[in-house]
JSON list of C-alpha atoms in Angstrom, two decimals:
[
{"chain": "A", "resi": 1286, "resn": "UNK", "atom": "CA", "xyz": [63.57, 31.49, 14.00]},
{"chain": "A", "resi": 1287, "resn": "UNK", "atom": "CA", "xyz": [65.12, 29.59, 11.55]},
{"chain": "A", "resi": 1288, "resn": "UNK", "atom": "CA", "xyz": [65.60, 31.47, 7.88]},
{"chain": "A", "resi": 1289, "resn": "UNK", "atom": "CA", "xyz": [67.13, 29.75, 4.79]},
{"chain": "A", "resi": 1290, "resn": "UNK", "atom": "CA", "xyz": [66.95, 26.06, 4.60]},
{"chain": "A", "resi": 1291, "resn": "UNK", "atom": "CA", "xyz": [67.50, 23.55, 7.53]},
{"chain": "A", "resi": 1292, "resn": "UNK", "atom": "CA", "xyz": [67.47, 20.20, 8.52]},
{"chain": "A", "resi": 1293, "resn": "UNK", "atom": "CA", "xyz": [63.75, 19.71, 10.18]},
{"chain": "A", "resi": 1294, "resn": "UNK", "atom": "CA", "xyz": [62.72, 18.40, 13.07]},
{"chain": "A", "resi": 1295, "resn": "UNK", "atom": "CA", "xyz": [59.56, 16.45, 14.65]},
{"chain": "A", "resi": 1296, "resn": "UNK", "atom": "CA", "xyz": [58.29, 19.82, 16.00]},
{"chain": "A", "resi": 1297, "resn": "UNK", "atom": "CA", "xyz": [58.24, 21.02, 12.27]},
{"chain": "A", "resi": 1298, "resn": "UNK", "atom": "CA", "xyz": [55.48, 17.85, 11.61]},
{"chain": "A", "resi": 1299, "resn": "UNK", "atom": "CA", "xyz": [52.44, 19.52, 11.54]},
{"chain": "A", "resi": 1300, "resn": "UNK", "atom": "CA", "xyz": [53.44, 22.95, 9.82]},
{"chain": "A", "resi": 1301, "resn": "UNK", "atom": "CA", "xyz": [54.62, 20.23, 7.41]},
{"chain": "A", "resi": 1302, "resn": "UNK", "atom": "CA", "xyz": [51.39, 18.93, 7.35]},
{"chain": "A", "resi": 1303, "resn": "UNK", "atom": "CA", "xyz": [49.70, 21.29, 6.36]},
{"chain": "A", "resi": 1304, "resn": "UNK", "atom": "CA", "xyz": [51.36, 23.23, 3.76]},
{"chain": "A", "resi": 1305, "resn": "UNK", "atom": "CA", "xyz": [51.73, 19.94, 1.80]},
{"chain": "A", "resi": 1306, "resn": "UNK", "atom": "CA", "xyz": [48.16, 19.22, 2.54]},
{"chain": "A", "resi": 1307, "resn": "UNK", "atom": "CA", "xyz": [47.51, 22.65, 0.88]},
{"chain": "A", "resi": 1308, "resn": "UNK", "atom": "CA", "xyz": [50.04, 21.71, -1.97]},
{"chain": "A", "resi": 1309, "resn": "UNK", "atom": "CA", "xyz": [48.34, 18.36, -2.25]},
{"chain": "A", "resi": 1310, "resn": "UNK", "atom": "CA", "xyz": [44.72, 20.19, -2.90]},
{"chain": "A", "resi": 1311, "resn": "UNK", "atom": "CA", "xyz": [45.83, 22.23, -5.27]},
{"chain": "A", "resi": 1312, "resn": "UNK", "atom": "CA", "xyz": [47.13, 19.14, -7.18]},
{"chain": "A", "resi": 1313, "resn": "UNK", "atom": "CA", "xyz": [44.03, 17.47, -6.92]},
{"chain": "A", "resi": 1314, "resn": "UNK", "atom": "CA", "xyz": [42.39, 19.77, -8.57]},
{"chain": "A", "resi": 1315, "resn": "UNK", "atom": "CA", "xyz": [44.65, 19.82, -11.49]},
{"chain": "A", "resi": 1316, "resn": "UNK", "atom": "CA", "xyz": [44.41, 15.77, -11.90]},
{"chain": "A", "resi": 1317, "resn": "UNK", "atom": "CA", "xyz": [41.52, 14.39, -9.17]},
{"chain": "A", "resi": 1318, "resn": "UNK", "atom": "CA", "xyz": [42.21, 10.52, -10.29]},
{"chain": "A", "resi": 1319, "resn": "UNK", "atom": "CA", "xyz": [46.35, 10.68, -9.39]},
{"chain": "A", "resi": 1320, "resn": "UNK", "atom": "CA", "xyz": [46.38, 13.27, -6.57]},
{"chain": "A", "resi": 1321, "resn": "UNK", "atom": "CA", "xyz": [43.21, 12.17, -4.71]},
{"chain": "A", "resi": 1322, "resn": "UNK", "atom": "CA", "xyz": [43.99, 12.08, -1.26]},
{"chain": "A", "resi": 1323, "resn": "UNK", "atom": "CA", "xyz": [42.14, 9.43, 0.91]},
{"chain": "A", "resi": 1324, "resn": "UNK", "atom": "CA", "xyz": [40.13, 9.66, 3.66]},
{"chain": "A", "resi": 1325, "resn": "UNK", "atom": "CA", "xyz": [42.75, 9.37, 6.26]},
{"chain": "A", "resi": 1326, "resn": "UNK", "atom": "CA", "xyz": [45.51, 11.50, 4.66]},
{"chain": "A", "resi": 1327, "resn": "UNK", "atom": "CA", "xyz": [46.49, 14.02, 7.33]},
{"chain": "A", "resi": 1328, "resn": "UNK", "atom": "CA", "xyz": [47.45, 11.02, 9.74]},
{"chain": "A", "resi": 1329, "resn": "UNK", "atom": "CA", "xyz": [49.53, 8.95, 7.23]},
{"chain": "A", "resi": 1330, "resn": "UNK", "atom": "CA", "xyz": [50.61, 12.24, 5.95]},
{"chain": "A", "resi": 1331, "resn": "UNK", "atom": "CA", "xyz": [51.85, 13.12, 9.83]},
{"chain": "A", "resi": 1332, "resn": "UNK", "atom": "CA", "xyz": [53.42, 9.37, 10.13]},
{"chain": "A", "resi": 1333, "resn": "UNK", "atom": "CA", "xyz": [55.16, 9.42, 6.51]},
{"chain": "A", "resi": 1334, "resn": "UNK", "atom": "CA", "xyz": [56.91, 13.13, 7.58]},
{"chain": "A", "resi": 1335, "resn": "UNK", "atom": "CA", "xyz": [57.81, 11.46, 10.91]},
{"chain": "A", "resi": 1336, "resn": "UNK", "atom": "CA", "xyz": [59.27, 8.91, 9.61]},
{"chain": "A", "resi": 1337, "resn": "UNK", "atom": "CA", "xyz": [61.27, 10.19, 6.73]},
{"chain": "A", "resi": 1338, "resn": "UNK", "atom": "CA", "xyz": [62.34, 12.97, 9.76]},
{"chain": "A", "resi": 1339, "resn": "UNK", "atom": "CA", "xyz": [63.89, 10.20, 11.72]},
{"chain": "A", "resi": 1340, "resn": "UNK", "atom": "CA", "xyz": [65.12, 7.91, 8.57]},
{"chain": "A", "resi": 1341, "resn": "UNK", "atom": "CA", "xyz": [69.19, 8.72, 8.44]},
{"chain": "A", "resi": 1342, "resn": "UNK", "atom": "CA", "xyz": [69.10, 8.15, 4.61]},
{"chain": "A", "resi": 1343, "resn": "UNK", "atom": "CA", "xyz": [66.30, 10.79, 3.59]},
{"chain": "A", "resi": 1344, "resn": "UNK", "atom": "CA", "xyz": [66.96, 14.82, 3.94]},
{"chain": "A", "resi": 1345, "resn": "UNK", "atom": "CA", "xyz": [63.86, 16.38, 4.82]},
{"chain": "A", "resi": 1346, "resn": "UNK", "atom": "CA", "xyz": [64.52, 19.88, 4.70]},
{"chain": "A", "resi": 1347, "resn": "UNK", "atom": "CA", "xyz": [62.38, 23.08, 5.90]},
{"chain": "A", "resi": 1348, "resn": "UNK", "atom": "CA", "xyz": [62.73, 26.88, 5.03]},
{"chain": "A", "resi": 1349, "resn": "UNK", "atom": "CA", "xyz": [61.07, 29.85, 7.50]},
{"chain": "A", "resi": 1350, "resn": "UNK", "atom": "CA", "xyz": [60.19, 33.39, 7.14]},
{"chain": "A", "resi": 1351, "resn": "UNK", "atom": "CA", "xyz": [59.93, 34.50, 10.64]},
{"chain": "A", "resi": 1352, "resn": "UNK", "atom": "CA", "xyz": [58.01, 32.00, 12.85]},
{"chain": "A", "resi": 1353, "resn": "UNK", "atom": "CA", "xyz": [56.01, 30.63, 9.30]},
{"chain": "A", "resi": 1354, "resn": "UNK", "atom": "CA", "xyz": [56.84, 27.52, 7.14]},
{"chain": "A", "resi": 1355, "resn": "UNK", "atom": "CA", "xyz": [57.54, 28.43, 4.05]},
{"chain": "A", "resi": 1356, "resn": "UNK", "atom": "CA", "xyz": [58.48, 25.86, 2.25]},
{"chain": "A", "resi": 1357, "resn": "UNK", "atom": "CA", "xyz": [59.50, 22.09, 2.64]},
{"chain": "A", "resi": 1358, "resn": "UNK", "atom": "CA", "xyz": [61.23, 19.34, 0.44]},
{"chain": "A", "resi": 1359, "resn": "UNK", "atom": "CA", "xyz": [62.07, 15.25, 1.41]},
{"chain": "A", "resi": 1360, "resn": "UNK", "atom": "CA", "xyz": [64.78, 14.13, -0.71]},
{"chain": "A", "resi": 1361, "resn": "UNK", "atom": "CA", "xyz": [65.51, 10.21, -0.82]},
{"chain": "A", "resi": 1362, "resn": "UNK", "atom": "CA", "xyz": [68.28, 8.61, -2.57]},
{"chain": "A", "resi": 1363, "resn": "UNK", "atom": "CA", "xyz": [66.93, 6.72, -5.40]},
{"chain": "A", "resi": 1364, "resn": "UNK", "atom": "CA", "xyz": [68.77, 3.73, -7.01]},
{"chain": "A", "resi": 1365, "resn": "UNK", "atom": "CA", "xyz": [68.69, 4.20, -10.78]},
{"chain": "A", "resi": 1366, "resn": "UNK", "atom": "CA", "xyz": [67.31, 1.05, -12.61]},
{"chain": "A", "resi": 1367, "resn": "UNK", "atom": "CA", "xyz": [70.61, -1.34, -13.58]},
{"chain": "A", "resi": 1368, "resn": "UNK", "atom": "CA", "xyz": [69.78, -0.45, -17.15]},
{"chain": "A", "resi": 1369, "resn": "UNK", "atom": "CA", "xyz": [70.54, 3.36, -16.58]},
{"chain": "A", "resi": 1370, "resn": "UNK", "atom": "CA", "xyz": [73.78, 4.75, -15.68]},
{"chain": "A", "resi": 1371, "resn": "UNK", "atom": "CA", "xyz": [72.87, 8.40, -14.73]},
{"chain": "A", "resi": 1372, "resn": "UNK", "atom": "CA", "xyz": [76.72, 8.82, -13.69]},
{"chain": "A", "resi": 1373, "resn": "UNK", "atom": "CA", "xyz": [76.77, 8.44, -10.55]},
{"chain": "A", "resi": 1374, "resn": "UNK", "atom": "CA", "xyz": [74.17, 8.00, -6.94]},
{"chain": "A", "resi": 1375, "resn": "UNK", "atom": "CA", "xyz": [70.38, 10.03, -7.62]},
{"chain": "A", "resi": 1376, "resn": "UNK", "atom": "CA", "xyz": [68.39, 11.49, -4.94]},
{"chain": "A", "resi": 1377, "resn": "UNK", "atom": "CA", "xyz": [64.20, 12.28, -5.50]},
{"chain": "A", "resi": 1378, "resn": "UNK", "atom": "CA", "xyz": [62.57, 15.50, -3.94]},
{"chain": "A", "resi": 1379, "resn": "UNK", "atom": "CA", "xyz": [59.41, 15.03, -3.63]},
{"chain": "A", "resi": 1380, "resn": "UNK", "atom": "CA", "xyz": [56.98, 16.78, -1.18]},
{"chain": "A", "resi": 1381, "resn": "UNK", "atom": "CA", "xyz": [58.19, 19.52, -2.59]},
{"chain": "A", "resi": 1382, "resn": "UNK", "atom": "CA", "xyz": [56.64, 23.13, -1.75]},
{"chain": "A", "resi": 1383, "resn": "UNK", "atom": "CA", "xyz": [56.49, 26.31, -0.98]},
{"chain": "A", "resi": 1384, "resn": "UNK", "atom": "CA", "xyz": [53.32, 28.17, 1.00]},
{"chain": "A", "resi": 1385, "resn": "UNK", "atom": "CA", "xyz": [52.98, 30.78, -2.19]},
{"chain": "A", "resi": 1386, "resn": "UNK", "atom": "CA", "xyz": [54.26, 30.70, -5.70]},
{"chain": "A", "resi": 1387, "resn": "UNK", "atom": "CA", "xyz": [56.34, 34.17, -5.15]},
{"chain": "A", "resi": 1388, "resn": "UNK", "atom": "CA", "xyz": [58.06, 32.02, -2.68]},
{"chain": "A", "resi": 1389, "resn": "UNK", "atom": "CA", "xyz": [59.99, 30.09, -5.43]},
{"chain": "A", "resi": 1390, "resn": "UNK", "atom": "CA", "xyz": [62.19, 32.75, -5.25]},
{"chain": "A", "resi": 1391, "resn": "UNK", "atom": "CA", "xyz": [63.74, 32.86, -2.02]},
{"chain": "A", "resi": 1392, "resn": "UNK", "atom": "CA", "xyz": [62.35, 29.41, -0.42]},
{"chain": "A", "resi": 1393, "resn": "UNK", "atom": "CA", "xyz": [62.46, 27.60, -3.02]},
{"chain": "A", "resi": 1394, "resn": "UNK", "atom": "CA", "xyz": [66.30, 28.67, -3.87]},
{"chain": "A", "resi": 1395, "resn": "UNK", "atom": "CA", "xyz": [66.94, 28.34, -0.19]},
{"chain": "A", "resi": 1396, "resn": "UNK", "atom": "CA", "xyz": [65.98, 24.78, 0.13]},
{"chain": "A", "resi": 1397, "resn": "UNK", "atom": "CA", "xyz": [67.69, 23.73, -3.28]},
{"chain": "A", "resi": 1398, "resn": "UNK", "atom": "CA", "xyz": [71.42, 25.38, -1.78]},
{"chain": "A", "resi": 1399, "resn": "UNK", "atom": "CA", "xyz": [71.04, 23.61, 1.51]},
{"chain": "A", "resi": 1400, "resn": "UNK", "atom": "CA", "xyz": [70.02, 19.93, -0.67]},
{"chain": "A", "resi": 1401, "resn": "UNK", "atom": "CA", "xyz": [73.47, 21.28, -2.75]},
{"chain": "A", "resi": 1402, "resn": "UNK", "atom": "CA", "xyz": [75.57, 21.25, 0.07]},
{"chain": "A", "resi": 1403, "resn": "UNK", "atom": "CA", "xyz": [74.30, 18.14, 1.13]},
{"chain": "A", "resi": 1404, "resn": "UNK", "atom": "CA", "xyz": [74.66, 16.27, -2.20]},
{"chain": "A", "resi": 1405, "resn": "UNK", "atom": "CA", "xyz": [77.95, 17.30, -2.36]},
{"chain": "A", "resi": 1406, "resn": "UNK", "atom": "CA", "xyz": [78.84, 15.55, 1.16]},
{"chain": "A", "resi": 1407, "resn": "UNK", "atom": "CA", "xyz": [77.08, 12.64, 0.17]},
{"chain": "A", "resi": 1408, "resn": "UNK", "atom": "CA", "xyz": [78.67, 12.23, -3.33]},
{"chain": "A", "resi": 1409, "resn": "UNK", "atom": "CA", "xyz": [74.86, 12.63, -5.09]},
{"chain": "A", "resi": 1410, "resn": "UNK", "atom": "CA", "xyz": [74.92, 13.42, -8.38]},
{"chain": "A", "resi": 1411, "resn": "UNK", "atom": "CA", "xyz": [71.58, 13.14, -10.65]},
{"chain": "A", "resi": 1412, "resn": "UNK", "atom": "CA", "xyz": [68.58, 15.44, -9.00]},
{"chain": "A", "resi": 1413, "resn": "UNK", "atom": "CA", "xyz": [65.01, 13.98, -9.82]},
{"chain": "A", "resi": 1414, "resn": "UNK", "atom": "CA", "xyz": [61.93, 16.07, -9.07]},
{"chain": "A", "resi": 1415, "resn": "UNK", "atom": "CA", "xyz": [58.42, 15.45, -8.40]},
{"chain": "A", "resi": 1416, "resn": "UNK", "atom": "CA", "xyz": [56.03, 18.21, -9.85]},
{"chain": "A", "resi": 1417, "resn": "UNK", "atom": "CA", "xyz": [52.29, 18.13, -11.01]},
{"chain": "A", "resi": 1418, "resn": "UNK", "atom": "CA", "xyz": [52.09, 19.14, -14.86]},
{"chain": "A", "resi": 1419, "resn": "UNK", "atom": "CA", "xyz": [49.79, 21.79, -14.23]},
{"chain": "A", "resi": 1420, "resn": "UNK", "atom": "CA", "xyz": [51.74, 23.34, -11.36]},
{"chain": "A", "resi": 1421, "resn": "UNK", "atom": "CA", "xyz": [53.70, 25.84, -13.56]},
{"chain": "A", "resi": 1422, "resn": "UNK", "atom": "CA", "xyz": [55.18, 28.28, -11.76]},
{"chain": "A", "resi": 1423, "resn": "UNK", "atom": "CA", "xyz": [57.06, 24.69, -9.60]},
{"chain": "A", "resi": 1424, "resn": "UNK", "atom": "CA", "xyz": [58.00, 23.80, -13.28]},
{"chain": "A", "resi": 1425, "resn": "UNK", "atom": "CA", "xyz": [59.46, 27.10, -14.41]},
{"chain": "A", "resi": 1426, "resn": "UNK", "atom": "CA", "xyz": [61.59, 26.99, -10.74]},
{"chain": "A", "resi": 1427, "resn": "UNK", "atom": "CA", "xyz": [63.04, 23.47, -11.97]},
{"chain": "A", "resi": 1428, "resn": "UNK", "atom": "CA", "xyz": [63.63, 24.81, -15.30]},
{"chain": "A", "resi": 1429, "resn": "UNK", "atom": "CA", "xyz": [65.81, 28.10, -14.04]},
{"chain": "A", "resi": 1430, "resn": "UNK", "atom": "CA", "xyz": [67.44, 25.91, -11.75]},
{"chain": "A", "resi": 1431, "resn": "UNK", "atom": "CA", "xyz": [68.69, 23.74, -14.43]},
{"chain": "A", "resi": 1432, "resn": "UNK", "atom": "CA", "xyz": [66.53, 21.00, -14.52]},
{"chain": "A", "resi": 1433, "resn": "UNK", "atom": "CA", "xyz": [64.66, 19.67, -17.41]},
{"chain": "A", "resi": 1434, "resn": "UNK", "atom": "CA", "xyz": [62.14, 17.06, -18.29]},
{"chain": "A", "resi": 1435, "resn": "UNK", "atom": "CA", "xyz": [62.76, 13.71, -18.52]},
{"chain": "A", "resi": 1436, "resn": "UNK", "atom": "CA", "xyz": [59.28, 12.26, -18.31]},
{"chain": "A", "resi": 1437, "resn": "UNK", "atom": "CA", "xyz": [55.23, 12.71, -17.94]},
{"chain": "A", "resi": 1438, "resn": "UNK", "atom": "CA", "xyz": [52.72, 10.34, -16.68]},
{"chain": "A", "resi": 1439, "resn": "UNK", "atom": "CA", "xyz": [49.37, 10.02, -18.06]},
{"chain": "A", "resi": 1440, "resn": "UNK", "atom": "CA", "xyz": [46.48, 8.80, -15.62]},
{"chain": "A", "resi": 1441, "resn": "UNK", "atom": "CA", "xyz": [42.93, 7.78, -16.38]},
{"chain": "A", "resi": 1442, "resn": "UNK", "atom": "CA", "xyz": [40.25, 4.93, -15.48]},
{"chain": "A", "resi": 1443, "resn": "UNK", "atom": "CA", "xyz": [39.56, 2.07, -17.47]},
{"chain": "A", "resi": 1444, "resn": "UNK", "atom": "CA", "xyz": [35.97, 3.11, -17.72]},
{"chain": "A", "resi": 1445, "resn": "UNK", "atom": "CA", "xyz": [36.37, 6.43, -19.26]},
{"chain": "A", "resi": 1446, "resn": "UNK", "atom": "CA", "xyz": [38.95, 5.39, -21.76]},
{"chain": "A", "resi": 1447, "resn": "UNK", "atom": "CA", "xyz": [38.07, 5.23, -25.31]},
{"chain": "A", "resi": 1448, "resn": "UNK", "atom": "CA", "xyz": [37.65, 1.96, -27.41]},
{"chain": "A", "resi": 1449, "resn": "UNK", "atom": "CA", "xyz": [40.61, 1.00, -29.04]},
{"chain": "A", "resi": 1450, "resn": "UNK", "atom": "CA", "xyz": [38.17, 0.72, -31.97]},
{"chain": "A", "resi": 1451, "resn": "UNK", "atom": "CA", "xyz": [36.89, 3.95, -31.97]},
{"chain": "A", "resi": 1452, "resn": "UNK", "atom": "CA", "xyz": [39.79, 6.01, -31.20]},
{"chain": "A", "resi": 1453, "resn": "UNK", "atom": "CA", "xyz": [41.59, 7.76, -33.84]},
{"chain": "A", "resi": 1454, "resn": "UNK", "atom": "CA", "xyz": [44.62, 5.82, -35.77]},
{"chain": "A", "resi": 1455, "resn": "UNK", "atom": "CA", "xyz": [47.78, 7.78, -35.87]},
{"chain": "A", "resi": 1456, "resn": "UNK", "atom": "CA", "xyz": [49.49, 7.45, -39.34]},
{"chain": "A", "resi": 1457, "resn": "UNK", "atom": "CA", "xyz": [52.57, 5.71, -39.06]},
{"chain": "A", "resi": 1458, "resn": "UNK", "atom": "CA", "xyz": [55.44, 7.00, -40.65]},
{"chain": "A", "resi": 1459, "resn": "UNK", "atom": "CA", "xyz": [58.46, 4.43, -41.18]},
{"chain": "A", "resi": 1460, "resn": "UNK", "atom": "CA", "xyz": [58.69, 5.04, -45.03]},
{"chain": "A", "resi": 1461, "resn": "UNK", "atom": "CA", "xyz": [57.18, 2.43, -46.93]},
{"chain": "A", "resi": 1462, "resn": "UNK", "atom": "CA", "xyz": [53.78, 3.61, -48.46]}
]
């Protein structure tokens, strides 16, 4: 038994697995385009968590209740792009979840310290996180931890968008009229 947040390890792969298969479900039900998984997912889901468990550079970090996952998080640093300076070395969470929402809470907060301690070893300073827009009670965890957001991604198909002739024109306003 292992409570708090720890450093995984391979044995951890499958109860991985399958709360971010869960996770991932949920998310493709709030946006089925962006979040569909493919036909193979558990497997490359297993080799990606393997992988990023055995990569020195990436954190992947686990947090038990008893002899149950409850939540998980993979945190990779993340050069900014040369035309940001964030002020100083970022690191991404992504993969980031917890088996019930109520788990936020303790899990959640759990996981966060442990990446904390970490970051402050490893001189990380901006925090970037992953979350689906419609997964709110994630968003209000990010938000009472401090973090805010920076940016949203909209997804669609080319065949469902509208014509750029038929959609509605947005008045500009830059003062001249």
């Amino acid at each position: 038994m292992r409570n708090g947040g720890h450093v995984t390890r391979l044995a951890d792969v499958e109860a991985i697995v399958a709360l971010v298969d869960r996770t991932r479900a949920k998310y493709e039900s709030y946006q089925p385009i962006f979040w569909r998984r493919g036909p193979d997912h558990l497997a490359r889901t297993r080799c990606y968590f393997r992988f990023q468990i055995l990569n020195p550079r990436t954190k992947t970090l686990v947090c038990e209740r008893g002899t149950s996952l409850v939540g998980c998080l993979v945190a990779l640093p993340t050069p900014a792009p040369p035309i940001f300076n964030p002020g100083g070395p970022t690191v991404t969470i992504d993969d980031f979840c917890v088996s019930r929402d109520e788990e936020w809470a303790h899990a959640g907060r759990a996981l966060i310290e442990k990446l904390r301690q970490i970051a402050e070893r490893k001189g990380w300073h901006q925090l970037v996180a992953v979350n689906a827009a419609a997964d709110l009670p994630k968003a209000r965890f990010l938000e009472g931890i401090g973090l805010s957001i920076a940016s949203t991604w909209s997804v669609g198909t080319f065949d469902r968008l509208v014509s750029p002739g038929t959609a509605p024109l947005v008045p500009r306003s830059d003062g001249s009229d």
